[in-house]
XYZ file of C-alpha atoms in Angstrom:
698
model
C -0.996 8.413 -31.651
C -0.250 9.953 -27.971
C 3.676 8.452 -26.878
C 4.724 9.188 -23.077
C 2.577 8.286 -19.933
C 2.708 10.123 -17.167
C 2.913 9.449 -13.463
C 2.863 10.983 -10.520
C 3.265 9.849 -6.970
C 1.982 12.529 -4.696
C 4.215 13.593 -0.511
C 4.234 14.899 1.894
C 6.826 17.039 1.148
C 7.178 16.677 -2.993
C 4.830 15.692 -5.365
C 7.473 13.255 -7.410
C 6.490 13.648 -11.294
C 8.056 10.185 -13.672
C 7.637 10.467 -17.547
C 8.859 7.736 -20.017
C 8.605 8.119 -23.942
C 8.047 5.902 -26.426
C 12.107 4.614 -26.152
C 11.693 3.873 -22.767
C 13.805 6.966 -21.336
C 12.910 8.276 -18.637
C 13.058 11.821 -17.268
C 11.755 13.221 -13.261
C 11.657 15.716 -11.453
C 10.485 16.483 -7.779
C 8.548 19.982 -6.675
C 6.831 20.936 -2.904
C 3.682 19.229 -2.476
C 1.154 22.003 -2.557
C -0.617 20.532 0.387
C -3.631 23.862 0.247
C -4.723 21.856 -2.802
C -1.986 19.208 -3.831
C -3.758 19.193 -7.307
C -2.283 22.424 -8.217
C 1.933 20.359 -7.401
C 1.109 18.225 -10.776
C -0.116 20.542 -12.990
C 1.623 22.565 -12.108
C 5.604 20.113 -11.846
C 3.416 18.933 -15.736
C 3.851 22.513 -16.919
C 7.398 23.127 -16.278
C 8.373 19.928 -16.473
C 6.657 19.403 -20.298
C 8.613 23.619 -21.300
C 11.492 22.409 -20.059
C 11.687 19.088 -22.464
C 9.283 20.490 -24.871
C 7.081 17.893 -25.005
C 3.043 19.426 -24.384
C 0.383 18.036 -22.964
C -1.243 16.606 -26.105
C 1.468 14.248 -26.343
C 0.523 12.154 -22.819
C -1.099 9.473 -23.871
C -1.788 7.864 -19.888
C -1.816 10.229 -16.945
C -1.171 7.711 -13.911
C -1.977 8.931 -10.818
C -0.925 7.235 -6.546
C -2.205 9.729 -4.146
C -2.593 9.314 -0.207
C -6.178 11.546 -0.394
C -8.416 9.269 0.583
C -6.484 7.467 4.145
C -5.682 10.881 5.097
C -9.177 11.925 6.170
C -8.995 8.885 7.242
C -6.169 9.757 9.272
C -7.404 13.247 10.116
C -10.835 12.010 11.083
C -11.696 15.463 8.284
C -14.237 12.264 6.345
C -17.479 13.425 5.132
C -20.104 13.406 8.117
C -22.052 10.121 7.256
C -24.702 7.835 8.542
C -25.600 4.205 8.700
C -28.915 2.535 8.336
C -28.503 -1.055 8.645
C -30.760 -3.624 10.573
C -32.671 -3.503 13.794
C -30.006 -4.719 16.472
C -27.002 -4.325 14.351
C -27.078 -0.157 15.654
C -23.854 -0.900 17.314
C -21.397 -2.902 15.288
C -19.057 -0.183 14.613
C -18.037 0.404 17.830
C -17.819 -3.870 19.002
C -15.728 -4.499 16.241
C -13.886 -7.834 16.963
C -13.444 -7.510 20.310
C -9.343 -6.747 19.531
C -7.475 -5.317 20.334
C -3.070 -4.367 19.008
C -1.758 -3.960 21.975
C -3.080 -7.027 25.062
C -1.659 -5.742 28.614
C -2.544 -1.552 27.998
C -5.566 -1.644 29.629
C -4.751 2.676 28.566
C -5.595 1.561 24.765
C -8.786 3.553 24.051
C -10.312 2.096 20.710
C -10.853 5.215 17.939
C -14.074 6.787 17.749
C -16.532 6.403 14.255
C -16.085 6.919 11.523
C -20.030 7.322 12.250
C -21.704 9.012 15.326
C -23.996 6.834 17.582
C -27.216 9.417 16.758
C -25.889 8.969 13.030
C -26.313 5.097 12.996
C -30.588 4.865 12.575
C -31.986 1.577 12.014
C -34.748 -0.488 9.888
C -37.171 -3.899 11.307
C -36.173 -6.286 7.926
C -34.241 -8.807 8.093
C -33.544 -12.157 5.422
C -31.986 -15.567 6.391
C -28.401 -16.211 5.919
C -29.694 -18.554 3.118
C -31.530 -15.246 1.753
C -35.051 -15.954 2.522
C -36.841 -13.217 3.258
C -38.210 -13.246 6.943
C -39.035 -9.934 7.377
C -40.493 -7.832 4.947
C -39.062 -4.489 4.814
C -41.668 -1.141 5.463
C -40.937 1.586 2.790
C -42.937 4.174 5.074
C -39.810 3.180 7.969
C -37.000 3.838 5.358
C -37.753 7.458 4.296
C -38.292 8.225 8.023
C -34.900 6.646 8.978
C -33.654 9.368 5.800
C -35.343 12.132 7.083
C -33.895 12.311 10.520
C -30.491 11.104 8.873
C -31.211 14.331 6.394
C -32.174 16.624 8.893
C -28.751 16.138 10.678
C -27.160 17.257 7.617
C -25.276 14.350 6.427
C -23.119 14.210 3.370
C -23.628 10.768 2.992
C -25.042 7.234 3.910
C -24.078 4.714 3.687
C -25.848 1.330 4.325
C -25.308 -1.991 5.932
C -28.493 -4.767 6.449
C -28.220 -8.665 7.646
C -27.256 -11.200 5.182
C -27.031 -8.975 2.395
C -24.695 -11.026 -0.013
C -27.152 -12.977 -0.109
C -30.213 -11.099 -1.108
C -29.254 -7.985 -1.975
C -33.405 -6.975 -2.290
C -33.439 -4.004 0.480
C -30.727 -2.444 0.365
C -31.241 -2.096 -3.449
C -34.900 -0.682 -2.558
C -33.010 1.371 0.094
C -31.334 3.446 -2.087
C -34.089 3.477 -4.773
C -35.981 5.271 -2.615
C -32.825 7.460 -1.843
C -32.088 7.886 -5.031
C -35.678 9.058 -5.330
C -36.008 11.386 -2.366
C -31.996 13.315 -2.287
C -31.431 11.968 -5.943
C -27.836 14.459 -4.518
C -27.108 12.230 -1.867
C -23.574 10.051 -2.393
C -24.652 7.034 -1.268
C -22.462 3.249 0.172
C -24.410 0.267 -0.717
C -22.468 -2.902 0.657
C -24.120 -5.573 -1.692
C -22.718 -2.924 -4.244
C -19.166 -2.571 -2.201
C -18.443 -5.605 -0.857
C -20.562 -8.366 -0.962
C -19.514 -11.166 1.341
C -19.848 -13.048 4.065
C -18.388 -11.037 7.428
C -21.523 -8.134 8.987
C -18.988 -5.923 10.860
C -15.613 -6.325 7.810
C -18.950 -5.172 5.231
C -20.416 -2.686 7.784
C -16.870 -1.336 8.072
C -15.820 -1.705 4.255
C -19.317 0.207 3.714
C -19.087 3.225 5.431
C -15.674 3.926 4.973
C -16.434 3.919 1.457
C -19.299 6.724 2.028
C -16.684 8.362 4.498
C -14.465 9.654 1.583
C -16.063 9.306 -1.426
C -16.826 13.415 -0.241
C -13.301 14.191 0.573
C -11.916 12.179 -3.309
C -14.815 13.276 -5.324
C -14.129 17.196 -4.447
C -9.909 15.922 -5.346
C -10.874 13.967 -8.371
C -12.851 17.387 -9.292
C -10.706 19.999 -8.933
C -7.527 18.194 -10.249
C -9.704 17.358 -12.849
C -9.705 21.254 -13.458
C -5.566 22.314 -13.211
C -5.504 19.917 -15.660
C -7.666 21.601 -18.262
C -5.887 24.268 -17.737
C -2.727 23.756 -18.737
C -4.910 20.993 -21.497
C -3.755 18.065 -20.273
C -7.387 15.432 -21.423
C -5.550 12.643 -21.358
C -7.552 9.681 -19.620
C -6.297 10.184 -15.660
C -5.549 6.286 -13.821
C -5.486 6.160 -10.118
C -3.666 3.568 -8.672
C -5.740 1.663 -6.008
C -4.549 -0.473 -3.275
C -3.727 -3.693 -4.651
C -1.410 -2.927 -6.875
C -3.904 -2.701 -10.192
C -5.347 1.212 -11.549
C -8.438 2.221 -11.678
C -10.073 4.869 -13.755
C -10.496 8.308 -11.978
C -14.856 7.792 -12.391
C -14.046 5.080 -10.922
C -11.637 5.442 -8.042
C -14.268 8.236 -7.427
C -17.510 5.484 -6.633
C -15.209 3.329 -4.756
C -12.431 4.829 -2.943
C -12.358 2.493 -0.763
C -10.058 0.874 -3.524
C -7.397 3.795 -3.506
C -7.115 4.146 0.629
C -3.776 2.712 0.779
C -2.269 4.580 -2.765
C 0.372 5.928 -2.009
C 2.950 2.633 -1.315
C 1.149 0.736 -4.388
C 2.711 1.669 -6.511
C 6.588 1.323 -5.497
C 5.610 -2.744 -4.898
C 4.452 -2.635 -8.431
C 7.773 -1.224 -10.075
C 10.363 -4.107 -7.656
C 7.500 -6.732 -9.102
C 8.532 -5.678 -12.982
C 12.337 -5.121 -12.098
C 12.124 -8.874 -10.426
C 11.036 -10.145 -13.975
C 13.064 -8.019 -16.317
C 16.813 -8.674 -13.473
C 15.969 -12.505 -13.362
C 15.048 -12.531 -9.551
C 11.852 -14.825 -8.587
C 11.638 -13.433 -5.039
C 12.531 -10.253 -3.082
C 11.715 -8.005 -0.622
C 11.146 -4.321 -1.699
C 11.904 -2.353 1.310
C 10.724 1.965 0.896
C 11.776 4.076 3.643
C 11.273 7.762 3.047
C 10.475 10.175 5.870
C 8.469 9.660 7.417
C 7.637 5.504 7.162
C 10.058 3.076 6.020
C 6.913 0.066 4.253
C 8.095 -3.623 3.252
C 6.505 -6.130 0.731
C 6.503 -9.408 -0.696
C 7.006 -10.243 -4.391
C 6.962 -14.183 -4.407
C 7.229 -16.097 -7.800
C 6.326 -13.043 -9.779
C 3.475 -12.506 -7.540
C 2.543 -9.288 -5.274
C 2.136 -10.559 -2.097
C -1.413 -9.797 -1.062
C -3.250 -9.138 2.151
C -7.356 -9.956 2.419
C -8.412 -7.437 4.681
C -6.196 -4.202 5.685
C -6.362 -1.934 8.990
C -6.423 1.794 8.679
C -6.194 4.426 10.558
C -5.122 3.102 13.982
C -1.242 3.983 13.768
C 1.935 3.112 12.532
C 2.122 -1.178 12.785
C 5.773 -2.037 15.092
C 3.811 -4.705 16.258
C 2.963 -8.401 15.330
C 1.000 -8.807 12.327
C -0.792 -11.419 14.005
C -2.181 -8.317 16.960
C -5.074 -6.007 15.151
C -7.792 -3.925 16.060
C -5.547 -0.706 16.124
C -7.428 0.792 12.746
C -11.028 0.623 11.138
C -11.050 -2.227 9.219
C -11.298 -2.021 5.466
C -12.126 -6.164 3.789
C -10.464 -5.050 0.626
C -7.888 -6.845 -1.730
C -4.314 -4.675 -0.965
C -0.396 -4.901 -1.118
C 0.206 -6.770 1.808
C 2.446 -4.143 3.023
C 4.093 -3.926 6.995
C 5.161 -0.071 8.227
C 7.429 1.575 11.138
C 8.152 4.951 11.725
C 11.564 4.895 10.712
C 12.766 7.731 8.027
C 14.541 9.873 7.961
C 12.362 12.790 10.031
C 11.712 10.472 12.309
C 13.010 11.801 16.230
C 16.153 10.414 17.661
C 15.292 10.454 22.338
C 16.376 9.180 25.229
C 12.830 7.749 26.541
C 12.831 7.482 30.530
C 14.376 4.252 31.006
C 17.947 6.560 29.767
C 17.500 4.077 26.384
C 18.126 5.488 22.800
C 14.639 5.769 20.753
C 14.407 6.350 17.643
C 10.569 7.725 15.741
C 7.880 7.000 15.253
C 7.455 10.877 16.165
C 8.678 12.954 13.224
C 9.482 16.085 12.843
C 7.793 15.726 9.816
C 8.387 18.217 6.509
C 8.093 21.191 8.786
C 10.438 22.229 11.474
C 11.871 19.384 10.169
C 15.435 17.674 10.591
C 17.608 19.613 12.777
C 20.046 20.493 9.510
C 17.487 21.801 7.766
C 18.255 25.157 10.157
C 14.326 25.872 9.856
C 14.051 25.766 13.585
C 14.299 21.845 13.714
C 15.844 21.266 17.483
C 15.527 17.393 18.172
C 18.095 15.867 16.525
C 16.802 12.139 13.423
C 18.188 10.340 11.677
C 19.200 12.916 8.418
C 21.299 13.962 11.040
C 23.279 11.107 12.860
C 24.187 9.523 8.634
C 24.953 13.639 8.397
C 26.873 12.927 11.686
C 28.156 9.832 10.534
C 28.713 11.344 6.775
C 26.486 9.449 4.424
C 25.277 11.848 3.402
C 26.291 15.230 2.151
C 25.205 18.327 3.146
C 25.551 19.578 -0.477
C 23.908 17.385 -2.352
C 21.167 16.348 -1.155
C 18.046 16.738 -3.909
C 20.660 17.502 -6.601
C 21.493 20.913 -4.438
C 18.445 22.381 -4.197
C 18.294 21.469 0.122
C 22.215 22.774 1.475
C 22.268 21.072 5.063
C 24.319 22.211 8.273
C 26.404 19.270 9.608
C 26.658 21.540 12.442
C 23.451 22.169 13.416
C 23.084 18.510 13.221
C 26.043 17.682 15.467
C 25.415 19.919 18.066
C 21.188 18.332 17.950
C 23.487 14.575 18.561
C 25.292 15.681 20.932
C 23.205 17.641 22.924
C 20.466 15.560 23.062
C 21.845 12.002 22.413
C 25.762 11.692 23.239
C 25.554 14.081 26.751
C 23.106 11.779 28.121
C 24.579 8.699 27.533
C 28.540 9.523 27.512
C 28.716 8.556 23.977
C 31.309 10.463 21.460
C 29.247 11.355 19.554
C 29.776 9.475 15.970
C 29.049 6.560 18.219
C 25.754 8.010 19.427
C 24.601 8.531 15.596
C 26.030 5.379 15.111
C 24.221 4.120 17.881
C 21.066 5.372 16.539
C 22.120 4.796 12.841
C 21.652 0.496 14.176
C 18.152 0.928 15.799
C 16.640 2.659 13.055
C 17.218 -1.128 10.991
C 16.308 -2.823 13.626
C 12.742 -1.259 13.937
C 12.614 -1.633 10.037
C 14.109 -5.033 9.929
C 10.713 -5.907 12.148
C 9.107 -4.729 8.789
C 10.483 -7.007 6.764
C 9.709 -10.294 9.115
C 7.064 -8.967 9.072
C 6.557 -10.014 5.375
C 8.430 -12.642 5.210
C 8.979 -14.799 8.542
C 5.448 -14.187 10.034
C 4.121 -15.196 6.374
C 6.617 -18.420 6.533
C 8.464 -17.519 4.090
C 12.696 -17.069 4.701
C 13.681 -13.623 4.066
C 17.321 -15.376 3.722
C 16.064 -16.235 0.329
C 14.943 -13.568 -1.218
C 17.142 -10.214 -2.584
C 15.777 -6.821 -0.824
C 14.987 -4.387 -3.394
C 15.204 -1.136 -2.070
C 13.875 2.529 -3.049
C 12.891 5.824 -1.295
C 14.845 9.126 -0.343
C 16.213 6.858 2.785
C 15.887 2.955 1.614
C 19.027 2.599 -0.536
C 20.848 4.483 2.738
C 20.440 1.169 5.308
C 19.325 -1.167 2.882
C 23.216 -3.199 2.346
C 23.916 -3.309 5.775
C 20.046 -4.807 6.977
C 19.484 -7.802 4.106
C 23.626 -8.455 5.714
C 21.856 -9.068 8.764
C 18.901 -11.258 7.552
C 20.780 -13.020 5.709
C 20.569 -12.203 2.832
C 22.882 -12.187 -0.138
C 22.384 -9.480 -2.246
C 20.621 -6.327 -2.524
C 19.090 -4.198 -5.871
C 19.093 0.000 -5.977
C 17.580 0.791 -8.910
C 17.822 3.511 -11.186
C 15.252 6.881 -9.464
C 15.837 4.873 -6.435
C 14.637 8.338 -4.527
C 11.160 8.425 -7.805
C 10.321 3.858 -7.490
C 6.923 4.951 -6.759
C 6.109 7.732 -9.989
C 7.849 4.354 -11.697
C 6.146 1.846 -11.116
C 3.738 3.881 -11.469
C 4.252 3.620 -15.681
C 4.318 -0.189 -15.140
C 0.300 -1.556 -13.693
C -2.501 -2.316 -14.999
C -5.891 -1.961 -14.921
C -7.551 -4.000 -12.365
C -10.761 -4.794 -10.662
C -11.290 -7.110 -7.698
C -14.552 -9.190 -8.045
C -15.723 -11.715 -5.396
C -19.164 -13.072 -4.078
C -19.228 -14.957 -0.819
C -19.804 -18.943 -1.915
C -19.841 -21.298 0.838
C -19.289 -25.231 0.134
C -17.758 -28.006 1.703
C -15.344 -29.102 -1.048
C -16.001 -32.809 -0.409
C -19.239 -31.814 -2.141
C -19.217 -29.058 -4.082
C -21.925 -28.692 -6.762
C -19.903 -28.685 -9.629
C -23.085 -27.426 -12.129
C -23.018 -24.135 -9.878
C -19.799 -23.371 -9.519
C -18.946 -23.179 -12.691
C -22.374 -20.647 -13.108
C -21.372 -18.665 -10.545
C -16.732 -18.829 -11.824
C -18.894 -17.512 -15.068
C -21.124 -15.085 -13.770
C -18.201 -12.877 -12.597
C -16.350 -13.659 -15.419
C -18.461 -11.899 -17.597
C -18.914 -9.527 -15.025
C -14.673 -8.845 -15.262
C -14.343 -8.729 -19.277
C -17.589 -6.367 -19.324
C -15.829 -4.170 -17.028
C -12.859 -3.603 -19.154
C -14.451 -3.675 -22.642
C -16.587 -0.585 -20.960
C -12.294 0.857 -20.986
C -12.009 -0.330 -23.792
C -9.587 -3.115 -23.835
C -9.740 -5.777 -26.157
C -9.848 -8.956 -25.151
C -6.563 -10.077 -26.011
C -5.012 -6.952 -23.000
C -7.412 -8.354 -20.513
C -7.427 -11.407 -18.198
C -8.666 -13.136 -15.979
C -7.060 -14.481 -12.846
C -8.716 -16.546 -10.737
C -8.365 -16.710 -7.139
C -9.997 -18.665 -3.783
C -10.701 -18.435 -0.555
C -10.986 -21.446 2.253
C -10.889 -22.634 5.254
C -10.778 -25.641 7.416
C -14.487 -26.336 8.476
C -14.391 -23.794 12.278
C -12.658 -21.717 11.666
C -13.095 -17.912 11.619
C -10.537 -17.014 8.898
C -9.480 -17.500 5.502
C -6.111 -18.200 3.310
C -6.362 -16.673 -0.689
C -5.179 -19.628 -2.911
C -5.574 -19.606 -6.829
C -8.045 -21.427 -8.196
C -7.024 -24.682 -10.139
C -6.112 -23.427 -14.047
C -8.353 -25.074 -17.034
C -12.053 -26.527 -16.166
C -14.322 -27.146 -12.991
C -13.543 -31.075 -12.593
C -14.208 -34.060 -10.081
C -10.316 -33.819 -9.678
C -10.428 -29.789 -9.110
C -11.328 -30.169 -4.846
C -8.550 -32.560 -4.036
C -6.064 -29.428 -5.950
C -8.118 -27.321 -4.109
C -7.523 -29.316 -0.954
C -3.835 -29.712 -1.685
C -2.732 -26.154 -2.635
C -5.201 -24.841 1.178
C -2.853 -27.195 3.081
C 0.486 -25.857 1.378
C -0.679 -22.838 2.196
C -1.442 -23.391 5.691
C 1.573 -24.934 6.280
C 3.655 -22.272 5.350
C 1.697 -20.153 7.037
C 0.584 -21.688 9.926
C 3.258 -23.614 10.745
C 1.103 -26.553 10.448
C -1.630 -28.403 7.897
C -4.610 -31.371 9.347
C -4.308 -34.832 8.572
C -5.601 -35.150 5.859
C -9.805 -35.247 5.891
C -10.501 -32.791 7.296
C -13.537 -30.942 5.887
C -12.343 -27.327 4.318
C -15.359 -24.822 3.519
C -15.053 -22.649 0.325
C -15.838 -19.603 1.391
C -15.749 -16.901 -1.882
C -14.962 -16.225 -4.967
C -12.872 -14.145 -6.125
C -10.872 -12.473 -9.910
C -8.936 -10.403 -10.581
C -9.674 -8.657 -13.612
C -7.103 -6.959 -15.319
C -5.995 -4.807 -19.043
C -2.232 -5.069 -19.937
C -1.155 -1.234 -21.063
C 1.159 -0.670 -23.543
C 4.366 0.399 -21.489
C 6.851 2.501 -23.602
C 10.352 1.388 -24.762
C 9.575 -2.277 -24.028
C 11.162 -2.658 -20.965
C 14.487 -2.690 -23.112
C 18.141 -3.252 -20.179
C 18.939 1.038 -18.988
C 22.258 1.443 -18.502
C 24.127 4.800 -16.745
C 25.518 7.250 -18.127
C 29.108 7.430 -17.845
C 29.991 9.736 -14.733
C 31.577 13.304 -16.093
C 34.081 13.704 -12.916
C 36.167 10.979 -11.415
C 35.384 10.043 -7.413
C 35.448 12.096 -4.282
C 36.905 11.022 -1.197
C 35.169 11.350 2.001
C 34.942 9.841 5.763
C 32.131 7.801 6.765
C 32.676 6.341 10.573
C 31.199 2.078 10.250
C 30.311 1.173 14.434
C 33.382 0.834 16.498
C 34.622 -2.285 14.760
C 36.298 0.256 11.665
C 35.596 3.446 13.021
C 36.217 6.862 10.394
C 37.650 5.584 6.938
C 38.494 7.440 4.283
C 35.370 6.658 1.411
C 35.199 6.645 -2.027
C 32.165 8.968 -3.413
C 30.713 7.642 -6.644
C 28.062 8.158 -9.467
C 26.231 5.846 -10.012
C 28.021 5.975 -14.134
C 31.486 4.444 -12.496
C 29.572 1.546 -11.305
C 29.127 0.704 -15.367
C 33.355 1.774 -15.075
C 34.341 -1.181 -13.352
C 33.882 -3.009 -9.325
C 33.901 -2.010 -6.436
C 34.528 -2.778 -2.576
C 32.763 -0.982 -0.327
C 33.331 1.663 2.053
C 31.538 3.682 -0.695
C 29.252 6.154 -0.978
C 26.655 6.119 -4.064
C 25.340 9.783 -4.807
C 22.191 10.657 -6.767
C 19.985 13.169 -7.444
C 17.080 12.295 -5.906
C 18.531 9.188 -3.145
C 22.632 8.303 -2.087
C 23.380 4.514 -1.316
C 26.084 3.146 1.035
C 27.807 0.120 0.555
C 29.020 -1.030 3.334
C 32.479 -2.086 4.314
C 33.649 -5.567 2.714
C 30.432 -5.335 0.407
C 30.855 -6.137 -3.274
C 29.343 -2.998 -6.190
C 28.175 -3.267 -9.088
C 26.168 -1.923 -11.323
C 23.729 -5.021 -13.471
C 22.479 -5.655 -17.428
C 19.508 -2.534 -16.767
C 21.010 -0.430 -14.836
C 20.714 -1.126 -11.619
C 22.948 -0.899 -8.323
C 23.541 -4.592 -8.441
C 24.873 -4.564 -3.938
C 26.680 -8.489 -2.585
C 26.286 -8.621 0.503
C 29.474 -11.221 1.122
C 26.944 -14.117 2.091
C 27.042 -17.804 1.637
C 24.388 -19.139 -0.109
């Protein structure tokens, strides 16, 4: 049996590779991303890592991969030329959307362009009722005529979304069969296969996105398979989904809508595993890279998931209640909040004379001023160099040398001088503004979801997360900060702890006070049989399968639902009361109130998560940091006007195994830097994590 698993996470600048052996030992490697062909960086990086550590491609059990190729296609509007076939009267549903705006009083805001231009959105004169009854039959000749028009326009993909097809998909299947007969090579996306649920706009948008990115994802996976074959790696390829579960590459190629937010999800799964091992019931994951920072919630061991989200509408910086900026996807995804604050975020003075940070970024090129590659705008990385937090000689283990004098000059000229401040105060102010922006993301997934962040620990990772986390935690009233091993490549580590997962759903509308139990049992059994069949096809034994049932409900008359776990055990007369109680609790937690007893509650849809457990090497044994090879050093670091410049110990993780320390302290590692502000206590926990106590009372 093969002994290693490989996790690969691609970023805009670096590709992170993490290899876990049979004993749980971890090898990490960072290589430059190959923007012209991201797959090449994976094969070249793996080949180099195997050669360096005496491994072979035949030793790999699975290759687990997180990618942003699908989301980039939407962000850059570089997906396939796509057509849409829909019911007569619904041609413009992608234009009308939900009439929601992300900025209510901004009269200059414009909707993003539709992914299917109007000339490629064609109608057929058919009708099915909400009960699944055929009101107006579909004419095959009309379908053939519509298809000919789309083929003449040179479309690469066709999406099909007919009214009420979730209740009866007979007409969609007829269209599918005609297209496969007339154009067998055409890429197809059928709504009853992608999302058999109520709500026409959400279903249409999701189906169109699946078709739009399908050829792009297909080409990428084909190129990756060719590169892996070149290095003789034949292990199964699994991709991270937006919901935090893995899926075989073949399934991802057919349903790429499930991997749109593949990139950020793996880090949250890593935080979930860390929380379970370290004994934390509630944690907030905080991932800060070079361009954005992301936050997510893990509560009682479970990742918080959103039932729908938007992509391609820019970075989320406002209230979670404001939506409408991007393209809606009604598929489960880890509930992430994102802000435009990263190491490359540009510090500027706005028209009113106030400093601002981001969302504009210097990116990888020209990059921050300190990179010395042509960047002239000061960034957060430049501010942290000036403050003494980042060692110019140590970034990425010393492979990237920074020019501290360029950071100081850029900040002095473009921030400090206009504000009339010393350069270190200007840098510290920018650092605090970036932290405040990122605190908004943490509040978006906690207090705006009815959760008190003070009840959670903060798990910080990414290249810049540990640098900001402790000070942010103190501002939020959070008492504990955890920085895991390999924090800078933690998303690739998280891939190694993920399971294969399928999400299955169907619309099922009944009032909980009048449930047809026999019908409900049959509906659940059908979903569960489908889930078990998918896992069995992937080679999972029944003992490795885990089925979790969820229900979406709302008070009768509401337009939006909340998801709650379906009560365990057989479905009985008591099930309705337990569902009502669970929904009422979630409604009160989310919105601050619940209806009076007796208010009708409606069951809207059934949702099943079917997961297959992969064997994780090492069994999750605790790790200890290697002993530090040299004594701690010291440098000056600035901690604001209250403390000024302070002589600050510079440590390695191994120094924390020898004794506890009290801040200020800077902990330098190959892939990230951790800053411990004055007065905070830091130690190494039994699992090898850096544990920071902010000093706040319980």
